Amino acid sequence: MGFLDRFFKEPSWGVHPDDHKRPAADAPLRILPTPERVYMPLSQHVGGAARPIVVVGQKVLKGQLLADAQGNISAPIHAPVSGTVFSIGEVTAPHASGLPFRAITIESDGQDRWIDTELVADPFALAPEDIARKAAAAGVVGLGGATFPSAVKFALGKRLKVETLIVNGGECEPYLSSDDRIMRDFADQVVDGVRLVMHAIGAKEALVGIEDNKPEAIAAMRKAAASFSEVKICPVPTRYPMGSDKQLIQTLTGKEVPSNARAAEVGVLVHNVSTCAAVHKAVRLGQPLVERIVTLNGGAIATPGNIYAPLGTLVTDLLAFVGLKGEPARLILGGPMMGTPLAHDRIPLVKGASGILAFNAAEAATPEAGPCIRCGTCADACPMGLLPMEMAAHIRVEDFEGAEGYALGDCISCGCCAYVCPSHIPLVQYFSYAKGELMAAERVKLRTDATKRLAEARSARIEREKQEKAEAAARRKAEKDAAAAAKAAAAKAPAKDSGQAQGETV
Amino acid sequence: MLVSVGSLSLMGLALGSMLGAASRYLAVEENPLEAEIQAMLPGSQCGQCGYVGCAQAAAALAKGEAQVTLCPPGGKATAEALAAKLGIKVDLSGVVDSGPQIADVTEEICIGCSRCLKVCPTDAIIGAAKQVHNVIREACTGCSSCVNVCPTEALSLMPIPVTLQHWVWPQPASSAA
Ligand code: SF4
Ligand code: SF4
Ligand code: SF4
Ligand code: SF4
């Protein structure tokens, strides 16, 4: 590691898995020929699903708005190819459950015609809010996998007066190299995007953290950032999970983000390198987010590498393009440590998908789990300083509150603990299970509170209606009595004022 | 003018403090256990337990006059929680629990009689006379009150459908940890 040691000492947390990044990372970027059909999901981001504004049969151009953002935290969806809206229906979500979600299917006309885009010559003359607005309109979300709408984060950074922008080029997950590739091939776009994000949040400096196993990316980024002293390229030690926000912030600034707090509260904001490139395209070229670089890697793939593909492309089409050596034993969206297992390949590429891995039988083999020998290796590896064996022991007997007592909420599901466990205990699955159950319990509580309020509102309404009815009845009775009295009076003194009395009773 | 303003505010003050004192000295003794139990019940006031509503059911539970398995909409989960709260051991293996359920209208046979709408304790049914009715899933507690009044059996209970937002990871198959 040489001179770097002077700046960063080797972290005590995490693991160092075999990174399997090359040769895929070194293969030149390939462009996927436009697929016949793309399936653009309505929720590819954290927050509310987008609301379709197109109808079946409508002609759309590449980059045209398909579905609008809905709610404060949401992102719009644009057409990744030009063609015709074929249907608005359901496709399998890139999610471990294999459940469906809504998507707009577009049949490509093969011409890839763009909508008219608005070029901005000097985006730095724009107000910071305008940068955020353009990024929001372009549907830019965190491309590192978190898929949080970027503009919302900009607003947060601006409000909390964030001084330092951390740019995440860590890409610590084995097998993945899409961020590496974007830094090598589009370093100028990335650096421009970094400066635009700084402008949007009012940051004074940007620290670009890149793991030192990517020397080509570091060199390319240094060259692109040479004339901008505020953008500093900082190689960081290769250590999983360096690409996790909290770990990268700590390595670069020495600041620790407290549990339950956001990074912005310690004066930093983290954005991924690919996100910055998307901001560049959105602001300077007016192009919405409709394509991305995705790594196709794994033992079952004939020509592993990075592909530039329209969003909504089926994994089937991507796999056909790179070729398969044999039937993959396991398909994963994302990296092997934190990725999502896919049930089959008829699943669309989404904004947050940095890689598709097709593993052969040898790579996919999971050793049989044994009993915990309480060796403590997992606790040493945990980057969050947790005690995985204690949490798992509580979860095994369904004591979720007990696990929470060991700060289960701080677990980032990085998988270090399961990776090092000599007994091959599926620790992360225990934690995902427990987090899901706790969340479900919370939802049930909220639901019960809400239905309770509804039931109370109904009782109150029924009570009120009863009272109103009684009042109305009393009023009618009084009126009747008055009318009867008037009639009696009129009968006593006939002719003269009977008309008036009748008028009163109406 | 001044006199009337002054006398009115004086009256307000005097009456207010009387009310305050009354609420302190004449307060109805509320059993804290009862309140806690009531918070654990679904709150749909459906009456399937045989009591007028959840508050009465909670009172009976607190006095030990009712079984923890009294509440059908609450199901096994509520029974377990109640047993834990009251420190009772119960054998729940006999309790058939179909899991949380909600009502669903079969649109083809709904005649729009509006009977269900009137009995739903949480106003979870929308519709109007001679219109097809529907259930707001988020508001339905699965109390089955509506199922019992529907003349055409258009209403039935079904398990809450699993969606992407509701799905949770299953427990790992191996029990080693
Ligand atoms: S590493 Fe595995 S065997 Fe060792 S203490 Fe942790 S869970 Fe137990
Ligand atoms: S407990 Fe959570 S944060 Fe710690 S190593 Fe395991 S998965 Fe990572
Ligand atoms: S059955 Fe349950 S929800 Fe219905 S009134 Fe009784 S306690 Fe409340
Ligand atoms: S819709 Fe039916 S089952 Fe659901 S809360 Fe209302 S009455 Fe009960």
XYZ file of C-alpha atoms and ligand atoms in Angstrom:
715
model
C 0.000 0.000 0.000
C 3.064 2.228 0.334
C 2.669 5.948 0.891
C -1.086 5.690 1.389
C -0.469 4.285 4.835
C 0.514 7.728 5.972
C -2.990 8.999 5.253
C -5.181 6.073 6.064
C -4.398 3.259 8.315
C -5.894 -0.075 7.406
C -9.408 -0.156 8.894
C -10.058 -2.616 11.674
C -13.533 -3.445 10.398
C -14.787 -5.266 7.372
C -13.497 -8.081 5.220
C -11.334 -8.461 2.180
C -13.085 -10.799 -0.232
C -11.537 -11.827 -3.528
C -12.829 -9.013 -5.745
C -13.391 -10.899 -9.060
C -13.630 -7.511 -10.789
C -11.218 -8.223 -13.607
C -11.334 -9.101 -16.473
C -14.908 -7.712 -16.649
C -13.753 -4.264 -15.467
C -11.058 -4.076 -18.159
C -13.322 -5.092 -21.040
C -14.283 -2.019 -23.076
C -17.801 -0.687 -22.582
C -20.295 -2.226 -25.007
C -23.564 -0.657 -26.111
C -26.643 -2.849 -26.154
C -28.573 -2.706 -29.432
C -32.035 -1.308 -28.718
C -34.214 -4.173 -27.462
C -37.596 -4.814 -29.075
C -39.489 -4.133 -25.915
C -38.635 -2.438 -22.647
C -40.571 -2.673 -19.398
C -40.290 0.528 -17.414
C -41.359 -0.030 -13.762
C -43.232 2.775 -12.014
C -41.302 2.410 -8.771
C -37.570 2.306 -9.296
C -36.870 4.585 -6.375
C -37.482 5.077 -2.701
C -40.875 6.749 -2.184
C -44.178 6.905 -4.002
C -44.622 5.097 -7.321
C -44.816 7.341 -10.382
C -48.256 7.953 -11.910
C -48.612 7.085 -15.622
C -49.549 9.970 -17.934
C -49.447 8.046 -21.215
C -52.093 5.744 -22.682
C -51.762 2.426 -24.472
C -51.114 2.936 -28.170
C -49.551 6.365 -27.718
C -46.347 7.130 -29.648
C -43.473 8.253 -27.443
C -39.991 9.578 -28.097
C -36.891 8.607 -26.167
C -36.732 10.694 -23.005
C -40.440 11.570 -23.056
C -42.180 11.618 -19.682
C -44.113 8.389 -19.099
C -45.114 8.760 -15.488
C -44.984 11.718 -13.164
C -43.586 11.828 -9.646
C -46.238 11.448 -6.992
C -45.730 12.901 -3.516
C -42.787 14.669 -1.917
C -40.422 11.737 -2.184
C -40.783 10.222 -5.639
C -39.250 10.364 -9.104
C -40.650 10.523 -12.639
C -40.068 7.815 -15.275
C -39.151 8.526 -18.917
C -39.220 6.481 -22.091
C -35.875 4.681 -22.581
C -36.536 4.089 -26.290
C -38.779 5.676 -28.907
C -41.794 3.678 -29.985
C -45.350 2.855 -28.915
C -46.799 2.264 -25.465
C -47.739 -1.396 -25.664
C -49.320 -1.927 -22.261
C -49.444 -0.730 -18.688
C -49.434 -3.807 -16.540
C -47.400 -5.918 -14.181
C -43.924 -7.423 -14.386
C -41.882 -9.339 -11.833
C -40.019 -6.930 -9.583
C -36.253 -7.229 -9.067
C -36.946 -8.227 -5.500
C -36.279 -11.341 -3.445
C -40.019 -11.978 -3.090
C -40.533 -12.378 -6.837
C -43.794 -10.404 -6.511
C -45.051 -8.313 -9.413
C -45.206 -4.531 -9.679
C -46.529 -2.083 -12.256
C -44.611 -1.182 -15.373
C -45.148 0.539 -18.714
C -44.181 -1.613 -21.693
C -42.881 0.153 -24.800
C -42.430 -1.456 -28.172
C -39.384 0.111 -29.778
C -39.531 1.520 -33.304
C -35.803 0.869 -33.553
C -35.003 4.513 -34.284
C -34.103 5.800 -30.846
C -35.329 9.313 -31.586
C -34.846 11.720 -28.691
C -37.259 14.415 -27.585
C -36.006 17.988 -27.975
C -33.680 18.607 -25.086
C -32.712 21.920 -23.613
C -28.964 22.504 -23.563
C -27.608 24.740 -20.819
C -24.286 26.368 -21.688
C -23.466 27.703 -18.234
C -25.319 25.747 -15.561
C -23.264 27.426 -12.834
C -25.168 30.624 -13.556
C -28.361 28.827 -12.509
C -29.706 29.082 -8.983
C -28.982 25.994 -6.839
C -32.728 25.303 -6.689
C -32.846 25.145 -10.482
C -30.186 22.429 -10.503
C -32.254 20.447 -8.033
C -35.399 21.037 -10.085
C -33.731 19.826 -13.275
C -32.358 16.731 -11.549
C -35.798 15.986 -10.111
C -37.508 16.431 -13.490
C -34.958 14.096 -15.081
C -35.784 11.371 -12.577
C -32.270 11.209 -11.134
C -32.046 8.926 -8.114
C -29.085 7.461 -6.208
C -27.531 5.043 -8.686
C -25.333 3.278 -6.161
C -28.314 1.144 -5.250
C -30.075 3.267 -2.614
C -32.247 4.946 -5.329
C -33.186 7.852 -3.083
C -34.414 10.798 -5.197
C -31.327 13.014 -5.572
C -33.112 16.360 -5.566
C -34.594 15.646 -2.140
C -31.078 15.015 -0.871
C -29.842 18.260 -2.456
C -32.547 20.203 -0.624
C -31.586 18.501 2.626
C -27.908 19.317 2.110
C -28.726 22.929 1.347
C -30.943 23.273 4.379
C -28.367 21.769 6.738
C -25.577 23.823 5.136
C -23.403 20.862 4.224
C -19.774 21.878 3.645
C -18.352 18.680 2.219
C -19.668 16.546 -0.593
C -18.445 12.973 -0.449
C -18.474 11.286 -3.817
C -18.702 7.544 -3.545
C -16.517 5.749 -6.061
C -15.765 2.992 -3.593
C -17.610 0.209 -5.370
C -16.456 -2.295 -2.796
C -18.790 -5.140 -3.791
C -16.928 -7.944 -5.550
C -17.695 -8.572 -9.251
C -19.109 -5.080 -9.901
C -17.329 -2.471 -12.025
C -19.985 -0.120 -13.414
C -18.752 2.823 -11.316
C -15.150 1.946 -12.227
C -16.106 2.019 -15.895
C -17.958 5.341 -15.682
C -14.917 6.932 -14.003
C -12.555 5.532 -16.621
C -14.676 6.372 -19.666
C -16.625 9.446 -18.594
C -14.404 11.088 -15.978
C -15.150 14.580 -17.347
C -18.905 14.032 -17.006
C -18.471 12.712 -13.485
C -16.332 15.679 -12.391
C -18.740 18.148 -13.993
C -21.609 16.408 -12.214
C -19.702 16.596 -8.921
C -19.286 20.359 -9.358
C -22.973 20.753 -10.217
C -23.996 18.848 -7.097
C -21.637 21.045 -5.040
C -23.319 24.082 -6.551
C -26.756 22.658 -5.774
C -26.020 22.075 -2.098
C -23.554 24.913 -1.573
C -20.647 22.656 -0.589
C -17.128 24.072 -0.497
C -15.212 20.931 -1.341
C -15.781 17.476 -2.756
C -13.849 14.382 -1.707
C -14.034 11.595 -4.254
C -13.287 8.313 -2.492
C -12.031 5.578 -4.839
C -10.742 2.217 -3.643
C -7.074 1.746 -4.506
C -7.792 -1.405 -6.511
C -8.938 0.883 -9.353
C -5.728 2.703 -10.390
C -7.038 3.461 -13.905
C -10.121 5.155 -12.530
C -8.031 7.145 -10.059
C -5.721 8.314 -12.868
C -8.625 9.265 -15.152
C -10.412 11.155 -12.389
C -7.227 12.966 -11.315
C -6.769 14.141 -14.891
C -10.370 15.302 -15.214
C -10.277 17.106 -11.869
C -6.815 18.653 -12.395
C -8.130 22.154 -13.035
C -10.659 22.125 -10.197
C -8.899 22.415 -6.870
C -12.157 22.014 -4.938
C -12.603 18.454 -6.249
C -10.119 16.189 -4.491
C -9.530 12.619 -5.619
C -8.818 10.491 -2.564
C -7.740 6.860 -2.958
C -8.978 4.779 -0.024
C -7.889 1.314 1.083
C -9.668 -1.609 -0.545
C -11.848 -2.989 2.163
C -15.426 -4.211 2.111
C -17.815 -2.345 2.850
C -15.870 0.846 2.013
C -18.713 1.873 -0.329
C -21.124 2.093 2.589
C -21.847 5.732 3.423
C -20.892 5.624 7.079
C -17.607 3.807 6.477
C -16.565 6.081 3.615
C -17.382 9.225 5.595
C -15.358 7.960 8.510
C -12.395 7.036 6.330
C -12.344 10.346 4.448
C -13.244 12.837 7.164
C -12.772 10.974 10.418
C -16.347 11.912 11.332
C -18.618 9.288 12.748
C -22.301 9.419 11.873
C -24.242 8.667 15.048
C -26.774 5.871 15.096
C -30.190 7.020 13.824
C -28.683 10.214 12.367
C -28.285 11.279 8.782
C -24.925 12.028 7.229
C -26.006 15.628 6.592
C -26.186 16.164 10.335
C -22.413 15.844 10.603
C -21.984 18.249 7.689
C -21.436 15.848 4.800
C -23.569 14.430 2.027
C -22.768 11.334 -0.022
C -23.511 10.900 -3.712
C -22.421 8.115 -5.984
C -20.175 8.761 -9.039
C -22.785 7.405 -11.463
C -25.395 9.681 -9.900
C -23.092 12.662 -10.492
C -22.755 11.701 -14.162
C -26.557 11.495 -14.384
C -26.823 14.981 -12.831
C -24.409 16.261 -15.492
C -26.617 14.834 -18.255
C -29.817 16.091 -16.653
C -28.623 19.648 -16.075
C -26.229 20.354 -18.924
C -27.842 18.282 -21.678
C -31.419 18.186 -20.417
C -31.437 14.395 -20.781
C -33.542 12.399 -18.337
C -32.210 9.232 -16.757
C -33.106 6.494 -19.253
C -29.900 4.487 -19.613
C -27.191 3.193 -17.354
C -24.014 1.151 -17.268
C -24.554 -2.306 -15.833
C -21.940 -4.955 -15.075
C -22.652 -8.440 -16.402
C -20.374 -10.815 -14.558
C -20.123 -14.265 -13.032
C -18.896 -17.697 -13.979
C -21.866 -18.520 -16.184
C -21.296 -15.574 -18.524
C -19.297 -16.056 -21.735
C -18.073 -12.466 -22.238
C -18.299 -10.636 -18.903
C -18.094 -6.852 -18.990
C -19.979 -3.597 -18.745
C -22.954 -2.820 -20.945
C -24.587 0.511 -21.657
C -28.262 -0.386 -21.770
C -31.670 1.327 -21.750
C -33.531 1.008 -18.464
C -36.380 -1.471 -18.630
C -34.341 -3.945 -20.695
C -35.080 -7.499 -19.612
C -32.262 -9.400 -17.946
C -33.003 -12.051 -20.604
C -31.884 -9.625 -23.336
C -28.751 -8.632 -21.411
C -27.769 -12.254 -20.858
C -28.394 -13.090 -24.514
C -26.112 -10.213 -25.518
C -23.164 -11.343 -23.383
C -23.803 -15.036 -23.942
C -24.111 -17.817 -21.393
C -21.724 -20.711 -20.911
C -24.499 -22.741 -19.386
C -27.663 -22.396 -17.366
C -26.802 -20.038 -14.451
C -27.165 -21.650 -11.035
C -28.037 -18.312 -9.460
C -28.965 -14.863 -10.721
C -28.268 -11.839 -8.558
C -29.129 -8.203 -9.023
C -26.322 -6.138 -7.515
C -23.281 -7.579 -5.786
C -22.822 -10.980 -4.178
C -22.692 -9.518 -0.656
C -25.764 -7.295 -0.605
C -27.504 -8.051 -3.894
C -30.985 -9.405 -4.445
C -31.482 -12.977 -5.640
C -33.631 -13.112 -8.778
C -36.147 -15.892 -9.293
C -35.821 -15.811 -13.094
C -34.466 -13.579 -15.867
C -37.677 -11.949 -17.104
C -37.042 -8.990 -14.876
C -36.397 -5.422 -16.071
C -33.228 -3.424 -15.515
C -33.971 -0.651 -13.009
C -32.234 2.605 -12.121
C -30.507 1.169 -9.061
C -29.166 -1.966 -10.771
C -25.405 -1.684 -10.986
C -24.849 -5.292 -11.930
C -26.413 -8.589 -12.932
C -24.459 -11.637 -11.815
C -24.976 -15.087 -13.266
C -23.185 -17.605 -11.088
C -22.244 -21.120 -12.068
C -22.802 -24.039 -9.726
C -19.380 -23.715 -8.075
C -19.882 -20.014 -7.285
C -23.443 -20.483 -6.089
C -22.698 -23.360 -3.715
C -23.716 -22.576 -0.134
C -22.113 -24.741 2.518
C -24.351 -26.361 5.106
C -24.790 -24.199 8.210
C -23.509 -25.556 11.517
C -24.078 -24.477 15.094
C -22.522 -21.248 16.398
C -19.223 -21.962 18.115
C -19.162 -18.471 19.629
C -15.792 -17.711 18.114
C -16.554 -13.994 17.826
C -15.136 -13.670 14.323
C -18.374 -12.071 13.143
C -18.149 -9.351 15.782
C -14.574 -8.537 14.696
C -15.656 -8.187 11.084
C -18.786 -6.105 11.666
C -18.133 -2.549 10.429
C -20.846 -1.217 12.711
C -19.335 -2.766 15.827
C -22.319 -5.031 16.490
C -22.524 -8.513 18.000
C -24.035 -10.617 15.197
C -23.987 -13.897 17.141
C -25.995 -12.400 20.002
C -28.548 -10.863 17.658
C -28.951 -14.118 15.717
C -29.390 -16.111 18.919
C -32.282 -13.868 19.952
C -33.855 -13.910 16.523
C -33.699 -17.703 16.378
C -36.125 -17.832 19.304
C -38.175 -14.987 17.782
C -37.100 -12.505 20.440
C -36.938 -9.540 18.095
C -36.965 -6.933 20.862
C -33.974 -8.691 22.380
C -32.142 -8.397 19.072
C -33.096 -4.742 18.903
C -31.434 -4.335 22.271
C -28.188 -5.273 20.514
C -28.736 -2.422 18.033
C -30.162 -4.513 15.211
C -31.378 -1.201 13.781
C -27.767 -0.171 13.078
C -27.052 -3.251 10.977
C -26.480 -2.224 7.355
C -26.928 -5.807 6.069
C -23.436 -5.703 4.597
C -22.910 -9.417 5.008
C -19.394 -9.260 6.498
C -20.467 -11.370 9.461
C -21.956 -14.148 7.340
C -18.923 -14.022 5.047
C -16.458 -14.759 7.842
C -18.588 -17.127 9.919
C -16.790 -20.500 10.051
C -20.126 -22.220 10.695
C -21.654 -20.621 7.561
C -24.661 -19.353 9.490
C -26.921 -17.233 7.245
C -26.639 -14.321 9.684
C -27.831 -11.604 7.308
C -30.979 -13.524 6.513
C -31.724 -13.688 10.221
C -31.319 -9.927 10.402
C -33.446 -9.276 7.304
C -36.111 -11.551 8.729
C -36.094 -9.788 12.091
C -36.091 -6.309 10.543
C -39.043 -7.322 8.374
C -40.980 -8.699 11.337
C -40.293 -5.596 13.419
C -41.419 -3.398 10.580
C -44.559 -5.508 10.120
C -45.337 -5.161 13.827
C -44.900 -1.399 13.538
C -47.238 -1.345 10.541
C -49.862 -3.333 12.430
C -49.657 -0.833 15.270
C -50.085 2.116 12.925
C -52.977 0.372 11.240
C -54.685 -0.382 14.516
C -54.294 3.234 15.602
C -55.763 4.395 12.320
C -58.756 2.036 12.451
C -59.319 3.033 16.059
C -59.523 6.655 15.011
C -61.943 5.688 12.248
C -64.152 3.759 14.654
C -64.153 6.702 17.074
C -64.977 9.132 14.289
C -67.876 6.921 13.285
C -69.273 6.705 16.812
C -68.983 10.475 17.116
C -70.757 10.921 13.823
C -73.577 8.565 14.762
C -73.951 10.364 18.083
C -74.065 13.717 16.312
C -76.576 12.508 13.768
C -78.800 11.184 16.532
C -78.651 14.513 18.290
C -79.346 16.403 15.110
C -82.295 14.189 14.401
C -83.646 14.738 17.893
C -83.193 18.474 17.507
C -84.878 18.468 14.143
C -87.754 16.452 15.570
C -88.079 18.870 18.472
C -88.044 21.784 16.057
C -90.717 20.201 13.909
C -92.799 19.520 16.973
C -92.439 23.123 18.137
C -93.414 24.370 14.699
C -96.404 22.080 14.620
C -97.454 23.250 18.039
C -97.026 26.851 16.958
C -99.050 26.198 13.829
C -101.756 24.501 15.838
C -101.807 27.419 18.270
C -101.981 29.880 15.392
C -104.792 27.914 13.836
C -106.656 27.922 17.084
C -106.095 31.671 17.368
C -107.210 32.147 13.776
C -110.327 30.088 14.426
C -111.095 32.318 17.393
C -110.588 35.575 15.449
C -111.462 34.557 11.895
C -110.772 36.152 8.474
C -108.366 39.004 9.298
C -104.925 37.554 10.057
C -105.224 33.867 9.035
C -103.058 34.455 5.954
C -100.219 35.746 8.093
C -100.448 32.809 10.463
C -100.183 30.357 7.602
C -97.186 32.204 6.247
C -95.412 31.728 9.559
C -95.884 27.990 9.571
C -94.157 27.448 6.252
C -68.831 47.687 29.078
C -65.784 47.292 31.338
C -67.968 45.956 34.105
C -69.522 43.326 31.907
C -66.137 42.232 30.497
C -64.685 42.072 33.998
C -67.570 40.173 35.500
C -67.642 37.707 32.624
C -63.917 36.954 32.871
C -64.238 36.612 36.650
C -67.050 34.158 36.163
C -65.020 32.268 33.588
C -62.076 32.055 35.952
C -64.163 30.912 38.890
C -66.064 28.313 36.911
C -62.902 27.128 35.196
C -61.089 26.523 38.457
C -64.153 24.751 39.804
C -64.120 22.469 36.788
C -60.406 21.858 37.246
C -60.896 20.975 40.897
C -63.841 18.748 40.076
C -61.902 16.844 37.477
C -59.185 16.228 40.060
C -61.374 15.239 43.019
C -64.263 13.601 41.283
C -62.205 11.797 38.642
C -63.406 8.339 37.634
C -60.834 5.824 38.790
C -59.366 4.473 35.562
C -57.676 1.168 35.819
C -54.281 1.545 34.090
C -54.246 -2.153 33.206
C -57.602 -1.726 31.538
C -56.311 1.132 29.426
C -53.268 -0.887 28.428
C -55.397 -3.847 27.445
C -57.725 -1.648 25.486
C -54.766 -0.322 23.539
C -53.929 -3.893 22.531
C -57.396 -4.661 21.153
C -58.227 -3.861 17.533
C -60.623 -1.079 18.491
C -63.165 -1.855 15.821
C -65.967 -2.073 18.438
C -67.492 -4.868 16.414
C -68.961 -6.696 19.366
C -68.015 -10.189 18.259
C -66.552 -10.825 21.700
C -69.993 -10.506 23.204
C -69.278 -7.149 24.788
C -70.553 -3.818 23.533
C -67.109 -2.770 22.385
C -63.401 -3.034 23.001
C -63.482 -0.902 26.157
C -65.962 -3.240 27.822
C -64.004 -6.253 26.609
C -60.855 -4.728 28.119
C -62.615 -4.150 31.445
C -63.741 -7.761 31.555
C -60.258 -8.972 30.704
C -58.706 -6.817 33.411
C -61.117 -8.284 35.967
C -60.271 -11.757 34.750
C -63.856 -12.396 33.637
C -63.051 -13.030 30.011
C -60.812 -15.349 28.021
C -57.801 -13.916 26.225
C -59.064 -15.639 23.103
C -62.254 -13.556 23.054
C -61.449 -11.300 20.115
C -61.820 -12.932 16.674
C -60.470 -9.995 14.628
C -57.399 -9.811 16.887
C -56.630 -13.451 16.243
C -53.832 -15.467 17.696
C -51.395 -12.544 17.836
C -53.689 -10.527 20.107
C -54.429 -13.565 22.253
C -50.707 -14.174 22.715
C -50.030 -10.561 23.574
C -52.921 -10.500 26.049
C -51.768 -13.698 27.716
C -48.274 -12.260 28.089
C -49.651 -9.017 29.528
C -51.910 -10.749 32.018
C -49.297 -13.321 32.910
C -51.544 -16.222 31.971
C -50.440 -19.345 30.202
C -52.898 -20.484 27.565
C -52.832 -23.247 25.066
C -53.412 -21.490 21.768
C -52.901 -24.520 19.569
C -56.673 -25.003 19.492
C -57.278 -21.478 18.249
C -57.825 -21.538 14.545
C -56.277 -18.425 13.133
C -56.598 -17.694 9.486
C -54.160 -14.800 9.857
C -55.152 -11.199 9.346
C -58.048 -10.898 6.917
C -59.971 -8.191 5.144
C -63.337 -8.065 3.425
C -63.698 -8.138 -0.318
C -66.755 -7.369 -2.480
C -67.481 -9.649 -5.407
C -68.561 -6.907 -7.761
C -70.655 -9.123 -10.049
C -73.169 -9.955 -7.366
C -73.258 -6.761 -5.278
C -76.742 -5.281 -5.707
C -75.909 -2.003 -3.995
C -78.247 -2.451 -1.034
C -75.941 -0.434 1.222
C -76.509 -2.670 4.238
C -72.809 -3.382 4.694
C -72.004 0.287 4.574
C -74.215 0.932 7.579
C -72.696 -1.737 9.815
C -68.989 -1.242 9.169
C -67.446 -0.001 12.423
C -64.559 1.733 10.684
C -66.359 3.216 7.670
C -64.227 1.000 5.447
C -66.944 0.512 2.843
C -67.660 3.033 0.149
C -70.688 3.007 -2.088
C -74.204 4.339 -2.456
C -77.626 2.874 -3.047
C -77.775 0.831 -6.269
C -74.012 1.236 -6.823
C -71.397 -1.475 -6.530
C -69.779 -1.147 -3.121
C -66.130 -1.541 -2.341
C -63.842 -2.023 0.642
C -60.986 0.331 1.508
C -58.342 -2.223 2.363
C -56.343 0.010 4.680
C -59.359 0.753 6.867
C -60.861 -2.734 7.115
C -60.219 -4.670 10.311
C -61.711 -7.909 9.040
C -64.412 -7.912 11.722
C -66.863 -9.672 9.356
C -69.852 -7.538 10.414
C -70.526 -6.745 6.782
C -70.248 -10.360 5.674
C -73.135 -11.268 7.951
C -75.543 -8.665 6.590
C -74.895 -9.019 2.883
C -78.042 -10.540 1.280
C -76.251 -11.877 -1.803
C -73.059 -13.175 -0.186
C -71.077 -10.726 -2.240
C -68.921 -10.004 0.789
C -66.351 -12.475 1.972
C -63.179 -12.360 3.995
C -59.849 -13.014 2.348
C -56.288 -12.991 3.702
C -54.585 -9.607 3.324
C -52.784 -9.847 -0.022
C -48.997 -9.750 0.203
C -47.525 -6.815 -1.680
C -43.951 -5.714 -2.280
C -44.277 -3.276 0.594
C -45.550 -5.918 3.005
C -43.357 -8.861 2.121
C -40.803 -9.896 4.734
C -37.902 -12.277 4.494
C -38.718 -15.758 5.788
C -36.816 -17.172 8.715
C -33.691 -19.066 7.606
C -34.448 -22.720 7.087
C -31.673 -24.081 9.279
C -32.149 -23.459 12.950
C -28.456 -23.239 13.743
C -27.320 -19.935 15.194
S -18.647 -16.124 13.384
Fe -20.338 -17.619 13.276
S -19.710 -19.248 14.705
Fe -18.413 -17.469 15.153
S -19.521 -16.367 16.810
Fe -20.175 -15.464 14.888
S -22.044 -16.595 14.364
Fe -20.976 -17.812 15.881
S -24.282 -7.428 11.771
Fe -25.032 -6.264 10.025
S -23.592 -4.566 9.841
Fe -22.588 -6.130 11.135
S -21.410 -7.380 9.715
Fe -23.387 -8.375 9.932
S -24.610 -7.557 8.255
Fe -22.842 -6.189 8.473
S -64.194 -8.684 19.243
Fe -62.254 -7.581 19.478
S -62.447 -5.842 18.085
Fe -64.506 -6.652 18.328
S -65.366 -5.413 20.029
Fe -64.528 -7.275 20.948
S -62.441 -6.672 21.537
Fe -63.147 -5.118 20.086
S -65.390 -3.830 5.729
Fe -66.560 -5.464 6.745
S -65.005 -6.727 7.699
Fe -63.977 -4.803 7.153
S -64.165 -3.524 9.021
Fe -65.937 -3.034 7.744
S -67.584 -4.395 8.462
Fe -65.647 -5.227 9.260
